[in-house]
Short mmCIF file of C-alpha atoms and ligand atoms in Angstrom, two decimals:
data_model
loop_
_atom_site.label_atom_id
_atom_site.label_comp_id
_atom_site.label_asym_id
_atom_site.label_seq_id
_atom_site.Cartn_x
_atom_site.Cartn_y
_atom_site.Cartn_z
CA MET K 1 0.00 0.00 0.00
CA SER K 2 1.45 3.42 -0.90
CA ALA K 3 1.31 6.46 1.41
CA TYR K 4 -1.37 7.88 -0.87
CA ASP K 5 -3.76 5.00 -0.07
CA LEU K 6 -3.79 5.83 3.66
CA GLN K 7 -7.06 5.77 5.56
CA HIS K 8 -8.01 9.37 6.01
CA SER K 9 -10.12 11.39 8.44
CA PRO K 10 -10.25 15.07 7.54
CA CYS K 11 -9.78 17.56 10.40
CA MET K 12 -12.87 19.18 11.96
CA LEU K 13 -15.19 17.65 9.38
CA GLN K 14 -18.37 17.94 11.46
CA GLU K 15 -17.75 21.61 12.24
CA THR K 16 -16.94 22.27 8.55
CA LEU K 17 -20.21 20.66 7.43
CA GLN K 18 -22.24 22.46 10.08
CA LEU K 19 -20.86 25.89 9.15
CA LEU K 20 -20.99 25.38 5.37
CA ASP K 21 -24.44 23.81 5.62
CA PRO K 22 -24.28 22.40 2.05
CA GLN K 23 -27.58 22.04 0.21
CA PRO K 24 -28.48 19.83 -2.78
CA GLY K 25 -27.40 21.43 -6.06
CA GLU K 26 -24.97 23.92 -4.53
CA THR K 27 -21.56 24.57 -6.14
CA LEU K 28 -18.38 23.69 -4.26
CA ILE K 29 -14.79 24.88 -4.59
CA ASP K 30 -12.30 22.78 -2.63
CA MET K 31 -9.07 24.78 -2.76
CA THR K 32 -6.98 21.95 -1.25
CA CYS K 33 -8.53 18.67 -2.32
CA GLY K 34 -5.84 16.47 -0.73
CA LEU K 35 -7.25 12.97 -0.40
CA GLY K 36 -10.72 14.38 -0.92
CA GLY K 37 -11.99 13.82 2.63
CA HIS K 38 -13.77 17.16 2.99
CA ALA K 39 -14.81 17.15 -0.68
CA VAL K 40 -16.51 13.74 -0.57
CA ALA K 41 -18.48 14.62 2.58
CA ILE K 42 -19.64 17.92 1.06
CA LEU K 43 -20.45 16.35 -2.33
CA GLU K 44 -22.69 13.83 -0.57
CA LYS K 45 -24.74 16.76 0.74
CA THR K 46 -24.85 18.62 -2.60
CA ALA K 47 -25.89 15.48 -4.51
CA ASP K 48 -27.11 14.77 -7.13
CA ASN K 49 -26.34 17.79 -9.26
CA GLY K 50 -24.12 20.22 -7.30
CA PRO K 51 -21.01 20.88 -9.42
CA ALA K 52 -17.54 21.10 -7.90
CA ILE K 53 -14.07 22.42 -8.67
CA LEU K 54 -11.38 20.50 -6.80
CA ILE K 55 -7.89 21.99 -6.73
CA ASP K 56 -4.57 20.63 -5.55
CA TRP K 57 -1.19 21.50 -6.97
CA ASP K 58 0.16 18.05 -6.13
CA PRO K 59 -0.89 15.64 -8.92
CA ALA K 60 -0.29 12.63 -6.64
CA MET K 61 -2.93 13.92 -4.22
CA LEU K 62 -5.52 14.54 -6.93
CA GLU K 63 -4.86 11.12 -8.39
CA ALA K 64 -5.44 9.50 -4.97
CA ALA K 65 -8.56 11.63 -4.40
CA ARG K 66 -10.05 10.47 -7.71
CA GLN K 67 -10.35 6.93 -6.30
CA ARG K 68 -12.43 8.21 -3.39
CA LEU K 69 -14.50 10.51 -5.58
CA GLN K 70 -15.48 7.83 -8.11
CA GLN K 71 -19.23 8.18 -7.80
CA HIS K 72 -19.16 12.00 -7.90
CA LEU K 73 -16.71 12.40 -10.81
CA PRO K 74 -19.36 13.32 -13.41
CA ARG K 75 -20.04 16.62 -11.62
CA VAL K 76 -16.45 17.35 -10.61
CA GLN K 77 -13.69 19.24 -12.43
CA THR K 78 -10.19 18.75 -11.02
CA PHE K 79 -7.33 21.23 -11.46
CA THR K 80 -3.65 20.53 -10.78
CA SER K 81 -3.00 24.16 -9.93
CA ASN K 82 -1.97 26.60 -7.27
CA PHE K 83 -5.13 27.77 -5.47
CA ALA K 84 -3.85 31.36 -5.71
CA GLU K 85 -4.82 31.09 -9.41
CA LEU K 86 -8.50 30.59 -8.56
CA PRO K 87 -9.78 33.46 -10.78
CA GLN K 88 -8.17 31.86 -13.88
CA ILE K 89 -9.36 28.39 -12.81
CA MET K 90 -12.95 29.64 -12.55
CA GLN K 91 -12.73 31.22 -15.99
CA GLN K 92 -11.49 27.93 -17.40
CA ALA K 93 -14.23 26.00 -15.59
CA GLY K 94 -16.92 28.44 -16.77
CA LEU K 95 -17.98 29.13 -13.19
CA GLN K 96 -18.99 32.56 -11.96
CA TRP K 97 -19.85 31.95 -8.30
CA ALA K 98 -19.49 29.24 -5.70
CA ASP K 99 -21.97 28.57 -2.90
CA LEU K 100 -19.42 26.73 -0.79
CA ALA K 101 -15.64 26.98 -0.50
CA VAL K 102 -13.18 25.19 1.73
CA LEU K 103 -9.42 25.61 2.17
CA ASP K 104 -7.58 23.15 4.42
CA ALA K 105 -4.06 24.59 4.50
CA GLY K 106 -0.64 22.98 4.58
CA VAL K 107 0.51 19.50 3.68
CA ALA K 108 -1.41 16.25 3.70
CA ARG K 109 -0.27 13.24 5.71
CA PRO K 110 0.71 11.12 2.67
CA GLN K 111 3.05 13.91 1.58
CA LEU K 112 4.55 14.08 5.08
CA VAL K 113 5.21 10.36 5.41
CA ASP K 114 6.56 9.83 1.87
CA PRO K 115 10.38 9.76 2.42
CA GLU K 116 10.93 10.77 -1.22
CA ARG K 117 9.25 14.13 -0.63
CA GLY K 118 11.62 15.06 2.20
CA PHE K 119 9.10 16.78 4.50
CA GLY K 120 9.68 14.52 7.52
CA PHE K 121 12.64 13.87 9.81
CA GLU K 122 13.41 10.57 8.14
CA GLY K 123 13.25 11.65 4.53
CA SER K 124 15.69 10.05 2.14
CA ARG K 125 15.66 13.15 -0.07
CA LEU K 126 15.60 16.87 0.59
CA ASP K 127 12.92 18.33 -1.64
CA MET K 128 9.88 19.74 0.26
CA ARG K 129 8.16 20.97 -2.90
CA MET K 130 4.43 20.34 -2.84
CA SER K 131 4.31 20.81 -6.57
CA GLU K 132 6.63 20.96 -9.56
CA GLN K 133 5.16 24.43 -10.12
CA VAL K 134 7.22 25.83 -7.25
CA GLY K 135 10.80 26.99 -7.63
CA PRO K 136 14.02 25.62 -6.17
CA SER K 137 13.83 22.60 -3.90
CA ALA K 138 14.94 22.57 -0.27
CA HIS K 139 18.10 20.77 -1.47
CA GLU K 140 19.08 23.72 -3.63
CA ILE K 141 18.23 26.32 -1.01
CA ILE K 142 19.91 24.57 1.92
CA ASN K 143 23.06 23.87 -0.06
CA THR K 144 23.44 27.14 -1.95
CA ALA K 145 21.79 30.02 -0.03
CA SER K 146 24.19 32.23 1.91
CA GLU K 147 24.35 31.79 5.66
CA SER K 148 22.58 35.11 6.18
CA GLN K 149 19.78 34.06 3.78
CA LEU K 150 19.39 30.82 5.73
CA ARG K 151 19.16 32.87 8.92
CA GLN K 152 16.44 35.06 7.41
CA ILE K 153 14.41 32.02 6.32
CA LEU K 154 14.74 30.42 9.75
CA ARG K 155 13.47 33.60 11.42
CA LEU K 156 10.02 32.65 10.12
CA THR K 157 9.75 30.20 13.02
CA GLN K 158 12.93 30.48 15.14
CA THR K 159 14.35 33.02 17.59
CA PRO K 160 17.31 35.10 16.33
CA ARG K 161 19.68 33.00 18.45
CA GLU K 162 18.32 29.69 17.15
CA SER K 163 18.38 30.98 13.56
CA ARG K 164 22.03 31.97 13.92
CA ALA K 165 22.99 28.62 15.47
CA ILE K 166 21.14 26.54 12.86
CA ALA K 167 22.31 28.58 9.86
CA SER K 168 25.90 28.35 11.02
CA ALA K 169 25.62 24.57 11.63
CA ILE K 170 24.16 24.08 8.13
CA SER K 171 26.95 26.16 6.64
CA ARG K 172 29.63 24.11 8.43
CA ALA K 173 28.03 20.78 7.51
CA ARG K 174 27.63 21.57 3.82
CA SER K 175 31.22 22.81 3.53
CA ARG K 176 32.25 19.19 4.24
CA GLN K 177 29.65 17.54 2.01
CA ALA K 178 26.31 18.57 0.45
CA ILE K 179 23.32 17.94 2.74
CA ALA K 180 21.41 15.26 0.84
CA SER K 181 18.39 14.25 2.92
CA SER K 182 15.84 15.74 5.31
CA ALA K 183 17.04 13.19 7.89
CA GLU K 184 20.51 14.78 7.76
CA LEU K 185 19.02 18.25 7.99
CA ALA K 186 16.91 17.27 11.01
CA GLU K 187 20.01 15.90 12.74
CA ILE K 188 21.98 19.10 12.08
CA ILE K 189 19.13 21.23 13.45
CA THR K 190 18.77 19.05 16.54
CA GLU K 191 22.50 19.22 17.28
CA ALA K 192 22.58 22.99 16.71
CA THR K 193 19.78 23.64 19.18
CA PHE K 194 21.02 21.23 21.85
CA ARG K 195 21.53 23.25 25.00
CA ARG K 196 24.12 22.04 27.46
CA LYS K 197 22.72 23.86 30.49
CA ARG K 198 19.20 22.72 29.79
CA PRO K 199 19.66 19.40 28.02
CA THR K 200 16.40 19.37 26.11
CA ARG K 201 16.56 18.57 22.43
CA ARG K 202 14.11 20.73 20.60
CA GLN K 203 12.26 18.93 17.89
CA PRO K 204 13.55 20.08 14.52
CA ALA K 205 9.94 20.40 13.32
CA SER K 206 9.57 24.16 13.53
CA ALA K 207 12.89 24.86 11.78
CA MET K 208 11.97 22.38 9.03
CA LEU K 209 8.62 24.17 8.76
CA ALA K 210 10.42 27.45 8.01
CA PHE K 211 12.15 25.84 5.01
CA ARG K 212 8.92 24.20 3.84
CA ILE K 213 7.04 27.51 3.99
CA TYR K 214 9.85 29.27 2.10
CA VAL K 215 10.22 26.58 -0.59
CA ASN K 216 6.49 26.60 -1.36
CA ARG K 217 5.90 30.34 -0.73
CA GLU K 218 3.03 29.14 1.41
CA LEU K 219 2.12 32.40 3.13
CA ASP K 220 1.90 34.46 -0.08
CA HIS K 221 -0.25 31.82 -1.72
CA LEU K 222 -2.46 31.45 1.34
CA GLN K 223 -3.22 35.16 1.44
CA ALA K 224 -4.02 35.26 -2.29
CA GLY K 225 -6.06 32.04 -2.06
CA VAL K 226 -8.21 33.15 0.87
CA GLU K 227 -8.95 36.47 -0.79
CA ALA K 228 -9.78 34.78 -4.10
CA MET K 229 -12.13 32.25 -2.49
CA ALA K 230 -13.98 34.97 -0.58
CA ARG K 231 -14.43 36.93 -3.81
CA ALA K 232 -15.66 33.79 -5.57
CA LEU K 233 -18.58 33.28 -3.17
CA ARG K 234 -22.08 33.93 -4.44
CA PRO K 235 -22.90 37.42 -3.07
CA GLY K 236 -25.28 37.31 -0.15
CA SER K 237 -25.35 33.56 0.37
CA GLY K 238 -21.97 31.82 -0.22
CA ARG K 239 -20.17 30.25 2.74
CA MET K 240 -16.49 29.48 3.29
CA VAL K 241 -14.34 27.60 5.82
CA VAL K 242 -10.56 27.85 6.23
CA LEU K 243 -8.50 25.52 8.42
CA THR K 244 -5.07 26.68 9.61
CA TYR K 245 -2.39 24.58 11.36
CA HIS K 246 0.14 27.01 12.84
CA SER K 247 0.39 30.59 14.01
CA LEU K 248 1.82 32.01 10.74
CA GLU K 249 -1.11 30.62 8.74
CA PHE K 250 -3.51 31.75 11.47
CA ARG K 251 -2.27 35.34 11.33
CA ILE K 252 -2.41 35.60 7.53
CA VAL K 253 -5.93 34.16 7.37
CA ARG K 254 -7.23 36.30 10.25
CA GLN K 255 -5.80 39.49 8.70
CA THR K 256 -7.08 38.67 5.23
CA LEU K 257 -10.60 37.87 6.43
CA GLU K 258 -10.68 40.97 8.63
CA LYS K 259 -9.67 43.14 5.66
CA LEU K 260 -12.40 41.61 3.47
CA ALA K 261 -14.97 42.06 6.26
CA ARG K 262 -14.00 45.75 6.61
CA GLY K 263 -14.00 46.16 2.83
CA HIS K 264 -10.82 48.21 2.65
CA ASP K 265 -7.07 48.13 3.28
CA ALA K 266 -6.85 51.23 5.47
CA PRO K 267 -5.84 50.72 9.11
CA PRO K 268 -8.82 49.57 11.23
CA TRP K 269 -8.66 52.60 13.58
CA LEU K 270 -9.46 55.01 10.70
CA PRO K 271 -13.08 55.69 9.70
CA ASP K 272 -14.23 53.49 6.81
CA PRO K 273 -13.55 55.17 3.41
CA PRO K 274 -16.71 55.97 1.38
CA ASP K 275 -15.92 53.28 -1.21
CA ALA K 276 -15.43 50.54 1.42
CA CYS K 277 -16.82 47.29 0.10
CA PRO K 278 -17.15 44.56 2.74
CA ILE K 279 -17.76 41.25 1.00
CA ILE K 280 -17.92 38.80 3.92
CA VAL K 281 -19.05 38.58 7.51
CA SER K 282 -17.54 36.14 10.01
CA LEU K 283 -19.76 33.27 11.13
CA LEU K 284 -17.81 32.86 14.38
CA ASP K 285 -16.97 35.11 17.35
CA LYS K 286 -13.51 33.57 17.31
CA PRO K 287 -11.82 30.76 15.38
CA LEU K 288 -12.93 27.28 16.47
CA LYS K 289 -10.59 24.80 18.16
CA PRO K 290 -10.88 21.05 17.58
CA SER K 291 -12.63 18.81 20.08
CA GLN K 292 -10.73 16.28 22.21
CA SER K 293 -11.85 13.49 19.90
CA GLU K 294 -9.93 14.82 16.88
CA ALA K 295 -6.82 12.96 15.68
CA PRO K 296 -3.50 14.23 17.15
CA THR K 297 -2.57 15.64 13.72
CA CYS K 298 -5.61 17.95 13.95
CA ARG K 299 -4.98 19.29 17.46
CA SER K 300 -3.38 22.54 16.30
CA VAL K 301 -6.16 23.41 13.84
CA ARG K 302 -7.99 26.71 14.11
CA LEU K 303 -11.07 26.99 11.91
CA PHE K 304 -12.37 30.24 10.38
CA ALA K 305 -15.80 30.54 8.73
CA ALA K 306 -17.44 33.40 6.88
CA ARG K 307 -20.54 34.16 4.81
CA SER K 308 -20.62 36.33 1.71
CA ILE K 309 -22.54 39.61 1.75
CA GLU K 310 -23.72 41.89 -1.05
CA CYS K 311 -21.46 44.75 -2.14
CA GLU K 312 -22.01 46.73 -5.33
CA ASN K 313 -18.34 47.54 -5.96
CA ARG K 314 -17.12 43.97 -5.79
CA ALA K 315 -14.80 42.53 -8.44
CA VAL K 316 -16.41 39.77 -10.47
CA TYR K 317 -14.43 36.70 -11.47
CA GLY K 318 -15.38 34.13 -14.04
CA PRO K 319 -17.33 34.57 -17.26
CA GLY K 320 -19.40 37.39 -15.73
CA SER K 321 -16.33 39.65 -15.70
CA GLN K 322 -15.83 39.61 -19.49
C1 SAM Q 1 -4.28 19.35 4.66
S1 SAM Q 1 -4.26 18.80 3.02
C2 SAM Q 1 -5.96 18.82 2.56
C3 SAM Q 1 -6.71 17.60 3.01
C4 SAM Q 1 -8.11 17.53 2.46
N1 SAM Q 1 -8.96 18.56 3.01
C5 SAM Q 1 -8.72 16.17 2.70
O1 SAM Q 1 -9.76 16.10 3.37
O2 SAM Q 1 -8.17 15.19 2.25
C6 SAM Q 1 -3.64 20.17 2.15
C7 SAM Q 1 -3.51 19.98 0.65
O3 SAM Q 1 -3.35 21.26 0.08
C8 SAM Q 1 -2.48 21.19 -1.00
N2 SAM Q 1 -1.94 22.54 -1.20
C9 SAM Q 1 -1.18 23.25 -0.34
N3 SAM Q 1 -0.92 24.47 -0.85
C10 SAM Q 1 -1.54 24.53 -2.05
C11 SAM Q 1 -1.64 25.54 -3.05
N4 SAM Q 1 -1.03 26.75 -2.93
N5 SAM Q 1 -2.39 25.29 -4.13
C12 SAM Q 1 -3.01 24.08 -4.28
N6 SAM Q 1 -2.94 23.08 -3.37
C13 SAM Q 1 -2.21 23.31 -2.26
C14 SAM Q 1 -1.45 20.16 -0.59
O4 SAM Q 1 -0.84 19.58 -1.73
C15 SAM Q 1 -2.31 19.16 0.21
O5 SAM Q 1 -2.74 18.11 -0.61
#
């Protein structure tokens, strides 16, 4: 059995279904199809004729999802694309509005456990690209970026002191021999952050996360994707859910949704400009946390939900904009 055939329980599925409240015939956009866990559950509610666009930039994930989506395939269009390109995808699909949209950020478990992808601590390669559409791999960055560039990347998740220590350890290690696998990288990070006075070995996870985010430009894409999905919702009735897994994703999504709910980019303490155009309203007082019964891999999730509202000045995507 390959990693992509794993049994799969999507995070916070019940909460997602409750907030989206899918109805028969409604149109779905799944920005991060993954293994199709959220998509299948939503498609069951929008049966028999609710169309869907399912996006994932990793072809291996979409291929695996297709097996699970068998019975719904006639009303589904899949796109091996970056979700930040949603406006172009909707044009191509001939879709003007969506009633439902979901974005479940980050990586999927099969990607994490596949040693060839190099996301985990035991990876045999050092790649970390979620898609061939993204630029240089972790191998290229770790082995060729200057020490100060490595430090800057690490600052995404590490303190200045940790960033300095890790960047310098990487620089020393690669001067002897190129760093070839994520297992080697994890070992270098662990050694670099080993503190003699307090002998606790920090997990290398957060430093590895910094490289993963940088390689895939995850935060830029997330911001563009969340804005695009909000603008794609049918005015006045569309609903969206976004699941984030760590504080950097959380902050980007919160800021993006707040901006769209205010309808302008100006600082929140200034009066609203006359052409402010709020396009969503939050469905929650604060982001939801998972219940105790969720899988350990879902414990860090924070869920955002919003509903679309009418605004005359809104940009229109899809065929309606031509
Ligand atoms: C947490 S998984 C989604 C799991 C899915 N909800 C399910 O139930 O199976 C995240 C997925 O998003 C995809 N992904 C991450 N960033 C993306 C981007 N910018 N564009 C398209 N897909 C992306 C990853 O390849 C991964 O398959």
